[in-house]
mmCIF file of C-alpha atoms in Angstrom:
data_model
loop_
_atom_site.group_PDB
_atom_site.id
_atom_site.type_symbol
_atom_site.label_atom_id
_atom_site.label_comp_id
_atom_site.label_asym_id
_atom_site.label_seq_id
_atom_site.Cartn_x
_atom_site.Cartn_y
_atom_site.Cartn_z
ATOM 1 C CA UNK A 1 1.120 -3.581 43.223
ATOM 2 C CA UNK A 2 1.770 -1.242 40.284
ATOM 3 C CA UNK A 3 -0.975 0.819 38.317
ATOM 4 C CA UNK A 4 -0.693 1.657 34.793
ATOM 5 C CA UNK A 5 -2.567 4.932 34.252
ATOM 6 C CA UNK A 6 -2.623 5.389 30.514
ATOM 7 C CA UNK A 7 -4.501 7.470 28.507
ATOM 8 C CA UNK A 8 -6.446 4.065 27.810
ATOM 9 C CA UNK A 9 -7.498 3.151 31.223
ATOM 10 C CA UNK A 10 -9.054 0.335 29.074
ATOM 11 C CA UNK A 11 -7.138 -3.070 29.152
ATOM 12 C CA UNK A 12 -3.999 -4.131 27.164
ATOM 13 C CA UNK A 13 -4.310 -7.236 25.963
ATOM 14 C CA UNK A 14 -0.855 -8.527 23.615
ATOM 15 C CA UNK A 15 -2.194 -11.858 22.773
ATOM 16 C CA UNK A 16 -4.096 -13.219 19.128
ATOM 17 C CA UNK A 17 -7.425 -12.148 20.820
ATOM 18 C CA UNK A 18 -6.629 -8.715 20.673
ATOM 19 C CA UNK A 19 -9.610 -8.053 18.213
ATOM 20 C CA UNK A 20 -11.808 -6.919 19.412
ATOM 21 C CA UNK A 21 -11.018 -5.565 22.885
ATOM 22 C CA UNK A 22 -10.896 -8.740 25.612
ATOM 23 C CA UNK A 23 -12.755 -8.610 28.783
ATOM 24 C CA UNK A 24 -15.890 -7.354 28.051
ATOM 25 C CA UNK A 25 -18.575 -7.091 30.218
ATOM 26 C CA UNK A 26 -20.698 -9.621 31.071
ATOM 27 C CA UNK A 27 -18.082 -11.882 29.821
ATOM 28 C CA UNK A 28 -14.985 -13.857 31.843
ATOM 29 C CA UNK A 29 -11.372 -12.358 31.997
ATOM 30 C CA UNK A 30 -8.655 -14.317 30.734
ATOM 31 C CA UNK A 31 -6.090 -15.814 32.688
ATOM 32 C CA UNK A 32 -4.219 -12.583 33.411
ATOM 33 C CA UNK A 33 -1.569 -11.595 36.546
ATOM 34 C CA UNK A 34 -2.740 -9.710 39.161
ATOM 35 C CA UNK A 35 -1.356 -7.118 38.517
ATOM 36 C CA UNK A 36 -3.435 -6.587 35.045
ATOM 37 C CA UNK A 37 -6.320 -7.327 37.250
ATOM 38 C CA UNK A 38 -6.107 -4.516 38.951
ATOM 39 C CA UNK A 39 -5.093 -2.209 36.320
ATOM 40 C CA UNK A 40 -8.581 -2.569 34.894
ATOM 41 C CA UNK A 41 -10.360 -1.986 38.476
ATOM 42 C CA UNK A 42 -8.848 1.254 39.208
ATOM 43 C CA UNK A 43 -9.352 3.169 35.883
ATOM 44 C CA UNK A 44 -8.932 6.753 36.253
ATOM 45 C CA UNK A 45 -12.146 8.661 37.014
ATOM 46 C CA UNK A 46 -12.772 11.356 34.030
ATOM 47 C CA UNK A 47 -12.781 14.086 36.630
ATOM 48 C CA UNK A 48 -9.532 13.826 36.993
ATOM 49 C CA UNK A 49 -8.336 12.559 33.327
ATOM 50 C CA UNK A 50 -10.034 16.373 32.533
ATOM 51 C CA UNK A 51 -7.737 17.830 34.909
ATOM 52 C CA UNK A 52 -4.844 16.176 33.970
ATOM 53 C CA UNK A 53 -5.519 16.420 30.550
ATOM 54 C CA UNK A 54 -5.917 20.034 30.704
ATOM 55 C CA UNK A 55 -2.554 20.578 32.693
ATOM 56 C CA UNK A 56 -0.981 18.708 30.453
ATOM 57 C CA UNK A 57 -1.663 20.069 27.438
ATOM 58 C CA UNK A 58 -1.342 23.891 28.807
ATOM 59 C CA UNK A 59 2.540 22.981 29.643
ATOM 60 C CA UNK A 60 2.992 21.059 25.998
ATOM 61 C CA UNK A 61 1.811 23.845 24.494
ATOM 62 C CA UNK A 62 3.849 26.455 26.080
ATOM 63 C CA UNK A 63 6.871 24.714 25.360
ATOM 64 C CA UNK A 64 6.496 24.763 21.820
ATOM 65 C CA UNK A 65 4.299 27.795 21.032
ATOM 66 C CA UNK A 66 8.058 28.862 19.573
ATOM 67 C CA UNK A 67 7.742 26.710 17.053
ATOM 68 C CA UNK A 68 4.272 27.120 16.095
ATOM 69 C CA UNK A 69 4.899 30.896 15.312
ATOM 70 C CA UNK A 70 7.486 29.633 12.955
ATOM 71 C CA UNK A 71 5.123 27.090 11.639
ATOM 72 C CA UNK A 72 2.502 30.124 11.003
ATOM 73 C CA UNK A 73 4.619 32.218 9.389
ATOM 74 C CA UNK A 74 6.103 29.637 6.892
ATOM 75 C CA UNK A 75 2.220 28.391 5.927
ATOM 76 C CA UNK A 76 0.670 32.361 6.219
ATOM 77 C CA UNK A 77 3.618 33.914 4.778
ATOM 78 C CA UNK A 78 4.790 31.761 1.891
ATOM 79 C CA UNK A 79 6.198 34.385 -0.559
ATOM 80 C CA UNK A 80 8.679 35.904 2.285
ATOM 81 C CA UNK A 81 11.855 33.744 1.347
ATOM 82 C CA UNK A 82 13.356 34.428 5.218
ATOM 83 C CA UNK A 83 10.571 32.191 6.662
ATOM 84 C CA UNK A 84 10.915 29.463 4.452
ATOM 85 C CA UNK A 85 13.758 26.925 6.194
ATOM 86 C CA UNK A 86 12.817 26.280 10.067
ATOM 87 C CA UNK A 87 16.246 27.309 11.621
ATOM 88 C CA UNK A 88 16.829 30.181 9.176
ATOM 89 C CA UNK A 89 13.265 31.492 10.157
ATOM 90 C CA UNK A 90 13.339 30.640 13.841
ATOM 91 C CA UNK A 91 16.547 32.823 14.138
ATOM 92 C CA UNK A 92 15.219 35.619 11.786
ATOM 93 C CA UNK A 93 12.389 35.999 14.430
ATOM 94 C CA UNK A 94 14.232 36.262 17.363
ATOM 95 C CA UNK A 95 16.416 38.488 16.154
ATOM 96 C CA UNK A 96 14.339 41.120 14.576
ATOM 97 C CA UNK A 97 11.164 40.964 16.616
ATOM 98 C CA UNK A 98 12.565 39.333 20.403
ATOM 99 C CA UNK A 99 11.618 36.545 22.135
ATOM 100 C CA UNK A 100 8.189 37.139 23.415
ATOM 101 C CA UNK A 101 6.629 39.866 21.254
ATOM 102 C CA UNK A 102 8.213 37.505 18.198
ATOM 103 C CA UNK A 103 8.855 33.961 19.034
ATOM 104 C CA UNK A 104 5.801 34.109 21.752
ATOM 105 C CA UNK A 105 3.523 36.503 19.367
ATOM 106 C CA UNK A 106 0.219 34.831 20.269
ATOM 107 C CA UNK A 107 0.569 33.232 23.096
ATOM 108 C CA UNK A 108 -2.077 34.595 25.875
ATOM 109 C CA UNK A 109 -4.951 33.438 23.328
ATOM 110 C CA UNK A 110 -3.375 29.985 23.096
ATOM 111 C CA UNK A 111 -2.964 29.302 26.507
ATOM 112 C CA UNK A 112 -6.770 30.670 27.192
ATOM 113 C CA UNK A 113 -8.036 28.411 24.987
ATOM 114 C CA UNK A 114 -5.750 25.082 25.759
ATOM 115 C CA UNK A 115 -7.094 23.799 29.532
ATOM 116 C CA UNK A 116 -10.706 23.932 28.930
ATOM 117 C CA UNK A 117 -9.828 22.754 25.492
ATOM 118 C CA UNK A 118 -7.926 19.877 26.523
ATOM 119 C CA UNK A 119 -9.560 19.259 29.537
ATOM 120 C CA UNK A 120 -12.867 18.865 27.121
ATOM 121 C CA UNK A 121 -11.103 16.516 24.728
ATOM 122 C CA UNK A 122 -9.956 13.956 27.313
ATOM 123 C CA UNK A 123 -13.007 13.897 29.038
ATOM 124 C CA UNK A 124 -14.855 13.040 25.869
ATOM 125 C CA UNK A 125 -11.964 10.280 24.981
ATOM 126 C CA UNK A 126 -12.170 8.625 27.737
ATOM 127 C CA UNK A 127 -15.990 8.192 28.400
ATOM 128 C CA UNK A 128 -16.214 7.492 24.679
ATOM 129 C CA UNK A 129 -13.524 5.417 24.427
ATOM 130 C CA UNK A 130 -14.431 3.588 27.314
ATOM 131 C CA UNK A 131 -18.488 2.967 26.524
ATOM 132 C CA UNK A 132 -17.346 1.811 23.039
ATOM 133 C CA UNK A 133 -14.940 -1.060 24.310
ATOM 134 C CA UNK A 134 -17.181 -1.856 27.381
ATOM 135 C CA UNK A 135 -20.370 -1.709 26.698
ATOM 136 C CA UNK A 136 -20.643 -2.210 22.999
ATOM 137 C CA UNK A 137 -17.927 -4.650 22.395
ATOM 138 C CA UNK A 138 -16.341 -2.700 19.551
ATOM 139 C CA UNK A 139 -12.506 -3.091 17.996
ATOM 140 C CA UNK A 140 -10.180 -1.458 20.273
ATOM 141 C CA UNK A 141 -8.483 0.937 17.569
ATOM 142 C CA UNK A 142 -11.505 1.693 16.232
ATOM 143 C CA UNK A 143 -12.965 2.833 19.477
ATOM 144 C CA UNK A 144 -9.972 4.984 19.488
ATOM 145 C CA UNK A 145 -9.903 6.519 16.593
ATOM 146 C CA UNK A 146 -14.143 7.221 17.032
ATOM 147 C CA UNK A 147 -13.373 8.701 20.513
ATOM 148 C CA UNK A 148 -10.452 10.800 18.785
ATOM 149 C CA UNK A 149 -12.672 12.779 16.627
ATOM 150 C CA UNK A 150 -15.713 13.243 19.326
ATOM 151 C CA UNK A 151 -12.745 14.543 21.915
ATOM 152 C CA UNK A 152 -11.866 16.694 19.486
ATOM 153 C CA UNK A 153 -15.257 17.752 18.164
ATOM 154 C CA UNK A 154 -16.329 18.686 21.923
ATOM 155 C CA UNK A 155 -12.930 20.680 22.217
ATOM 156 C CA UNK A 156 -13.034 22.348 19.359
ATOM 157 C CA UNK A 157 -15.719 24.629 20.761
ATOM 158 C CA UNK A 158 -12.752 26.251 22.800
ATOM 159 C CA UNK A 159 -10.252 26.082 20.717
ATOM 160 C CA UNK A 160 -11.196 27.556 17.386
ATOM 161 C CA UNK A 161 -11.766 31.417 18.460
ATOM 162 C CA UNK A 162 -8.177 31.241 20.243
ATOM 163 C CA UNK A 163 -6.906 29.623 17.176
ATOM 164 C CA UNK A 164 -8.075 32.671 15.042
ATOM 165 C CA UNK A 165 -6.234 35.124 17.638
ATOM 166 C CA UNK A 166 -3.579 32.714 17.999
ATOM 167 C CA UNK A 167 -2.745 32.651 14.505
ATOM 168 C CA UNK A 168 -3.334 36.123 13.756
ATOM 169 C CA UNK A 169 -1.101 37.624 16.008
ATOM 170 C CA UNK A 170 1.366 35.084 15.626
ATOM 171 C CA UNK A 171 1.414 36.105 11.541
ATOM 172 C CA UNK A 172 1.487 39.952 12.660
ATOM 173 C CA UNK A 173 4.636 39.703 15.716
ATOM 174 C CA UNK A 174 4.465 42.822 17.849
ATOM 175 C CA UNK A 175 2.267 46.053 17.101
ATOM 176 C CA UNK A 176 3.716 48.235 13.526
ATOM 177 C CA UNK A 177 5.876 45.120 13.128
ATOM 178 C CA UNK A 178 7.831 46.330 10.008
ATOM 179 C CA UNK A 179 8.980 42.946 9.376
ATOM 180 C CA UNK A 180 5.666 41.165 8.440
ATOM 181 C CA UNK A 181 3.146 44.362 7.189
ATOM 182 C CA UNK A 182 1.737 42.104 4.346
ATOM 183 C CA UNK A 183 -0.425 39.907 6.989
ATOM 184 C CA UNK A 184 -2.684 42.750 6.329
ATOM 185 C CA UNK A 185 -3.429 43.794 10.223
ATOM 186 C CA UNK A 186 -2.131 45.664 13.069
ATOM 187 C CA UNK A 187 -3.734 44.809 16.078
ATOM 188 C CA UNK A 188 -1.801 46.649 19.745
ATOM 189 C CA UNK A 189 -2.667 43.351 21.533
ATOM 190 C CA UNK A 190 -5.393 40.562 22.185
ATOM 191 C CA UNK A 191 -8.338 43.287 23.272
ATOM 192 C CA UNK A 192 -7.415 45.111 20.191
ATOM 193 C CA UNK A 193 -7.509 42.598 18.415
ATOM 194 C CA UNK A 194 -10.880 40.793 19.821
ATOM 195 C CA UNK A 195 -12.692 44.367 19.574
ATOM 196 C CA UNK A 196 -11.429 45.113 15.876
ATOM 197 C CA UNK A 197 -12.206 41.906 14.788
ATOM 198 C CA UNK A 198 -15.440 42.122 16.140
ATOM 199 C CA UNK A 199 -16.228 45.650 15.108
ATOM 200 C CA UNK A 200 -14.602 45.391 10.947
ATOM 201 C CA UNK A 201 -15.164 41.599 10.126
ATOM 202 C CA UNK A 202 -18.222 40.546 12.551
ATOM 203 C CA UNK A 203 -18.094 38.200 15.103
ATOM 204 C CA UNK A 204 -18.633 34.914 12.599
ATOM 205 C CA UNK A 205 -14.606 36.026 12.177
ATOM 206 C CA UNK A 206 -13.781 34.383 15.542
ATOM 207 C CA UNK A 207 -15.338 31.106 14.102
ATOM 208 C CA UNK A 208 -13.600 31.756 10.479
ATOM 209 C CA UNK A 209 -11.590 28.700 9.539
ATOM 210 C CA UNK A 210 -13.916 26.132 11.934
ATOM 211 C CA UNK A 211 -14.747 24.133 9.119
ATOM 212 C CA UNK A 212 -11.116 23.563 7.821
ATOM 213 C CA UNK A 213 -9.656 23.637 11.311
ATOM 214 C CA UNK A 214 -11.915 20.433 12.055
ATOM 215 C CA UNK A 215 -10.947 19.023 9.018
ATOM 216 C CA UNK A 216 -7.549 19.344 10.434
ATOM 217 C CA UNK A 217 -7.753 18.614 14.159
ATOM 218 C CA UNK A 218 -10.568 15.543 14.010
ATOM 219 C CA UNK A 219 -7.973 13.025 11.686
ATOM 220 C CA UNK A 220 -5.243 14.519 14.063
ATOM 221 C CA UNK A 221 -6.727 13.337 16.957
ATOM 222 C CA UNK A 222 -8.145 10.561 15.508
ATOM 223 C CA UNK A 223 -5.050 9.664 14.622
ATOM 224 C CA UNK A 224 -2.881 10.642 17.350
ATOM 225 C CA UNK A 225 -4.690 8.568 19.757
ATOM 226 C CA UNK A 226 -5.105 5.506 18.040
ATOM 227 C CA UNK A 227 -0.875 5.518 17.219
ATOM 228 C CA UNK A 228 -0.541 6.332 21.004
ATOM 229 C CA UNK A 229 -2.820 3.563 22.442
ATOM 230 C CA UNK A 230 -0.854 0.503 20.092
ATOM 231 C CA UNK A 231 2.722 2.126 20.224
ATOM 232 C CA UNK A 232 1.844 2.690 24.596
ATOM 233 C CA UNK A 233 1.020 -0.949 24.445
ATOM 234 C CA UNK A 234 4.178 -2.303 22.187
ATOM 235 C CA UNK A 235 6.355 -0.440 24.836
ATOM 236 C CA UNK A 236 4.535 -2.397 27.567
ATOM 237 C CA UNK A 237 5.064 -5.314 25.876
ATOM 238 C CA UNK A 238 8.884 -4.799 24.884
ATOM 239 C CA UNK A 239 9.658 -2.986 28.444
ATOM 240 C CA UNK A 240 7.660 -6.241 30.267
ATOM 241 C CA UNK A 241 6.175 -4.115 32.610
ATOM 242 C CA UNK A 242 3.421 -1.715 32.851
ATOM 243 C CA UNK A 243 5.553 0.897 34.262
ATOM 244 C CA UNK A 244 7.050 2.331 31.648
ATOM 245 C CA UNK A 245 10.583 4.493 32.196
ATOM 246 C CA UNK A 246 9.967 8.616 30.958
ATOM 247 C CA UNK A 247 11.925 7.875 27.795
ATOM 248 C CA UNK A 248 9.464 5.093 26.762
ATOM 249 C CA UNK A 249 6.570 7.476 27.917
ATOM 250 C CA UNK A 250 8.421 10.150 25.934
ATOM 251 C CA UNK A 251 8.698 8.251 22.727
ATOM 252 C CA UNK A 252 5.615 6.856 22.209
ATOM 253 C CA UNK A 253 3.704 10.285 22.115
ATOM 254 C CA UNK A 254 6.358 11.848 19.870
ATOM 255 C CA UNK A 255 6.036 8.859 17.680
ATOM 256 C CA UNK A 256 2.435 9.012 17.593
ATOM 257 C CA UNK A 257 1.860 12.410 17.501
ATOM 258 C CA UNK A 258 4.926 13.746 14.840
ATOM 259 C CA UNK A 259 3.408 10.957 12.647
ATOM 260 C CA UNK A 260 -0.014 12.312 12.631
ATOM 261 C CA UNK A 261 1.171 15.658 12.095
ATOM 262 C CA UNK A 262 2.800 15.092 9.287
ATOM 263 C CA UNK A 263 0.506 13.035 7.799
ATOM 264 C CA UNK A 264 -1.942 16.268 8.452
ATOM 265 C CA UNK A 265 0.010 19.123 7.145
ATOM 266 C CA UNK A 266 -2.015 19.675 3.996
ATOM 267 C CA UNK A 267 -5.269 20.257 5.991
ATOM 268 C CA UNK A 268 -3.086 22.577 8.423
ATOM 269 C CA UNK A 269 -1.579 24.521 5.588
ATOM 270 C CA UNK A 270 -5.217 25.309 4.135
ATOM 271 C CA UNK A 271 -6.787 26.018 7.602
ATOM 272 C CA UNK A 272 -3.779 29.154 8.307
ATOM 273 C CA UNK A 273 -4.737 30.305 4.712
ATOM 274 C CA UNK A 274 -8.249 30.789 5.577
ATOM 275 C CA UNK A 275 -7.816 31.817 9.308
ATOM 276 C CA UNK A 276 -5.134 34.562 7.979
ATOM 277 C CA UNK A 277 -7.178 35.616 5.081
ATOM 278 C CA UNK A 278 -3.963 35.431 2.629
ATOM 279 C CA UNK A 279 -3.197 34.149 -0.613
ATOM 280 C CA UNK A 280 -7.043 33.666 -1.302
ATOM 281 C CA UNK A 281 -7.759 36.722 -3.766
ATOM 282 C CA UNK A 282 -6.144 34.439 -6.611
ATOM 283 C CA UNK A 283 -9.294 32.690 -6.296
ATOM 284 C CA UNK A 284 -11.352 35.018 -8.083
ATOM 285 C CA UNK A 285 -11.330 34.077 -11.488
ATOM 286 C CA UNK A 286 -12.277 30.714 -10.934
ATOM 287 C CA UNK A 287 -15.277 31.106 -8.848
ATOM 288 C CA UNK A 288 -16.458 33.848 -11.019
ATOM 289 C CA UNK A 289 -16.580 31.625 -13.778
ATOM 290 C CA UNK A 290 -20.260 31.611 -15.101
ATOM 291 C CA UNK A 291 -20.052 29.236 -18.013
ATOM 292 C CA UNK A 292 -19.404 26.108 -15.690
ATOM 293 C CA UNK A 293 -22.511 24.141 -16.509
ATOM 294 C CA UNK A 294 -21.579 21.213 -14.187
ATOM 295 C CA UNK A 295 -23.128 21.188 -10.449
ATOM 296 C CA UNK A 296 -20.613 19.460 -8.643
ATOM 297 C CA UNK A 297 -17.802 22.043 -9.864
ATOM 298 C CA UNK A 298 -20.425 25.095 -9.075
ATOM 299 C CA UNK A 299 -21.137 23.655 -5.214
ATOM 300 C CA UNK A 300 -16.858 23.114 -4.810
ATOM 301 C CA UNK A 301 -16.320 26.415 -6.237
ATOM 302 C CA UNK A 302 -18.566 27.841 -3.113
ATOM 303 C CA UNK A 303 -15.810 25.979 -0.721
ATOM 304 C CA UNK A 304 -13.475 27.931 0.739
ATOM 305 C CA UNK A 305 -11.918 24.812 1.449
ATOM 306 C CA UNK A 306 -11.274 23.931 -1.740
ATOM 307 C CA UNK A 307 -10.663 27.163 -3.275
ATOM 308 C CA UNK A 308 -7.412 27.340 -0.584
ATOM 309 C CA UNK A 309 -6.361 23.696 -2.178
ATOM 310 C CA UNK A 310 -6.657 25.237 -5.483
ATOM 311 C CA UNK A 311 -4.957 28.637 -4.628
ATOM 312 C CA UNK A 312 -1.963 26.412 -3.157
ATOM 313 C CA UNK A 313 -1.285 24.282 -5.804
ATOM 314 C CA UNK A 314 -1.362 26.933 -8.525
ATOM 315 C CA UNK A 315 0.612 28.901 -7.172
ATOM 316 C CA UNK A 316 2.995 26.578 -4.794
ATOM 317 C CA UNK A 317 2.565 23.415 -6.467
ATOM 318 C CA UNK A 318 2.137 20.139 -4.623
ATOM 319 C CA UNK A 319 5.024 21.179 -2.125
ATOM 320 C CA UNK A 320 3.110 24.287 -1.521
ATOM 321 C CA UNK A 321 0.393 21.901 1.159
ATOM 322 C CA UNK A 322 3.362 20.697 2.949
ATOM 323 C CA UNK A 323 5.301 24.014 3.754
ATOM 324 C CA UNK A 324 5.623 24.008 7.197
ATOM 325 C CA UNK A 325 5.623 20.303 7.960
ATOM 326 C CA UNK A 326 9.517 20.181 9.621
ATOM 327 C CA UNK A 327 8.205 22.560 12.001
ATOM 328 C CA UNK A 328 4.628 20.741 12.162
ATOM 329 C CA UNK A 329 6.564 17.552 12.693
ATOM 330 C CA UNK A 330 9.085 18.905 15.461
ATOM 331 C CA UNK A 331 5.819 20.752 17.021
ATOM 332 C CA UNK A 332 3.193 18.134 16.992
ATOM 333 C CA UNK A 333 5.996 14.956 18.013
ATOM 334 C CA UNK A 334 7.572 17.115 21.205
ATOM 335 C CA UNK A 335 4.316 19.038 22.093
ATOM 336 C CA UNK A 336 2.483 15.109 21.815
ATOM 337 C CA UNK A 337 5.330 13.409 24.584
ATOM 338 C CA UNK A 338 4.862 16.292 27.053
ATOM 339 C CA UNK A 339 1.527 16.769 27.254
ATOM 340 C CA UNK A 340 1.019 13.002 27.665
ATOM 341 C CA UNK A 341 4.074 12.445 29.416
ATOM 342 C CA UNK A 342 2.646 14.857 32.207
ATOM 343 C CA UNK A 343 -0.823 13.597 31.643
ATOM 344 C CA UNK A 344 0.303 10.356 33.098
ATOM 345 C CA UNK A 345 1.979 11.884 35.732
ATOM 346 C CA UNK A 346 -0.468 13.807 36.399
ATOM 347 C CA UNK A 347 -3.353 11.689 37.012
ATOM 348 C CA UNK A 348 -1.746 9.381 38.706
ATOM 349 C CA UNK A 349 -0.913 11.826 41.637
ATOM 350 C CA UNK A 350 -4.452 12.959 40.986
ATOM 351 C CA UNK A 351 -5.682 9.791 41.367
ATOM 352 C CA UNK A 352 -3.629 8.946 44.603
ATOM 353 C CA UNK A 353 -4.894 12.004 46.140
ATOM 354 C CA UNK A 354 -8.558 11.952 45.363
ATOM 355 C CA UNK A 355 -8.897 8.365 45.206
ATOM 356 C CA UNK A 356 -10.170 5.871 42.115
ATOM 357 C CA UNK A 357 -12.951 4.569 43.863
ATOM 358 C CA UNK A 358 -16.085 6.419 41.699
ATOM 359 C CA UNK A 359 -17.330 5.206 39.082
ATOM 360 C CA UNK A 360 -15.403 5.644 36.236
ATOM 361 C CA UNK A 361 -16.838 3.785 33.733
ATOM 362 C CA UNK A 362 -14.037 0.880 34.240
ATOM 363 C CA UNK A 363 -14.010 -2.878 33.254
ATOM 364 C CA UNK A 364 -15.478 -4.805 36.095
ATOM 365 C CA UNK A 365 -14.410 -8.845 35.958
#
């Protein structure tokens, strides 16, 4: 009898009743196999969707934390011409500044802050996710896409202070880097850098960019997930079996998440401005202007959102809120397939260890 441990743990239904989700509660199951029958009975507790979730993403984002660092320095360095083509920049950073003190600059913040921020998010996704389709009979992709940005909302709490670190140390490279002294800082390592910080630009600093990083991260999610869910479902439908083969496991989380990546770049591009504190004095002039009568253009001129949108496009042009999206695209799409890949390995030796029998907040027929 075969088990389909997706992130859904909900059940896949390919017929014209799709809409909303089928097999609600309180209501009777369509003629299904057995085998779907039970897929729905032994959804995944959230304990262990948490800790498979967390593994998951700690291993996805170690393999590409490589190309992140290039990713950050083409977005927070965008005048520095050697950082501007992926390959050119990835090999410019190896060579000058090493593997880990260059490539890996940043690294022991992002790893601190990826379990409990992962383990958060798919804890949140799937009770969400679940209670949505179960309980209150909603559209399947929209309970996705809902349960995307609450994940992501409830792991942001974790993730945002590493992000600053992350991204700060990942613009800087190794302590008196002379390769990248415009960044502005020098810190000798993540306590230096957490006490400095704290000390020079407050503790609010760790929390600097939360705003524009959700603005980022919540329609990632959001739309991460709900690509994953229908593209995991298509594959179960063209593969004819709920056990899908690693490459189809692998593809349909690079698909979904290199699409929602790219489709995000702007709002990434804007939140390493802010978190990085570069290319921002430009903005000056504007928001000292004290002859703007109109309300609207006085409360957007407060934004720091909007005075990074502004700073990019006058000085980069349109192309200027997509630098970085090859990397972004590579990143998010190969960093998406592992961590889900494994989270689906993961919790299904989780679950035939500690067992599927609690209450998980499953479909009962």
């Amino acid at each position: 009898m075969t088990q389909v441990f997706t992130s859904s743990t909900i059940p896949l239904s390919f017929g014209p009743t799709h809409e909303p989700g089928p097999w609600h509660k309180g209501s009777s199951p369509p003629q299904s196999s057995p085998e779907e029958f039970t897929i729905i009975e032994q959804a995944s507790p959230i304990l262990n969707c948490m800790l498979a979730g967390g593994f998951g993403g700690m291993v996805g984002d170690t393999s590409m934390h490589s190309l992140d660092t290039v990713k950050t320095r083409q977005q927070g360095l965008p005048h520095n011409l050697k950082y501007k083509n992926m390959i050119p920049a990835y090999r410019t950073i190896l060579k000058e500044e090493g593997f880990f003190r260059g490539l890996y600059g940043g690294y022991t913040p992002a790893i601190l802050g990826s379990f409990p921020s992962t383990a958060a998010f798919f804890g949140t996704y799937e009770y969400t996710k679940r209670k949505l389709i179960n309980e209150y009979n909603l559209n399947e992709t929209f309970s996705y896409f809902v349960a995307g940005v609450l994940g992501d909302l409830a792991s942001s709490i974790f993730y945002v202070p590493s992000e600053v670190l992350k991204t700060r140390l990942q613009l800087q490279g190794k302590y008196n880097n002379p390769f990248t002294k415009e960044c502005g800082y020098n810190y000798k390592g993540l306590g230096n850098a957490i006490v400095s910080i704290a000390k020079k630009e407050g503790p609010s600093t760790f929390v600097f960019g939360y705003k524009e990083t959700l603005f980022r991260d919540l329609p990632f999610s959001a739309l991460q997930f709900a690509f994953y869910e229908r593209f995991r479902q298509l594959a179960i439908l063209y593969n004819k079996s709920s056990d899908l083969p690693v490459s189809l496991e692998l593809l349909t989380g690079a698909a979904a998440g290199g699409l929602a990546g790219t489709l995000t770049t702007p709002l990434d591009v804007i939140k390493t401005r802010i978190q990085t504190a570069t290319n921002t004095a430009e903005l000056s002039d504007f928001t000292s202007v004290k002859d703007v009568k109109n309300p609207f253009v006085r409360f957007m001129a407060r934004s720091s959102t909007f005075n990074a949108l502004i700073s990019i496009y006058k000085h980069e042009g349109i192309f200027g809120a997509f630098s970085g999206v090859g990397p972004r695209f590579i990143w998010t799409g190969i960093q998406s397939s592992i961590m889900l890949l494994l989270y689906q390995v993961s919790l299904k030796k989780l679950d035939s260890m500690l067992g599927t029998d609690q209450d998980s907040g499953a479909l009962k027929a």
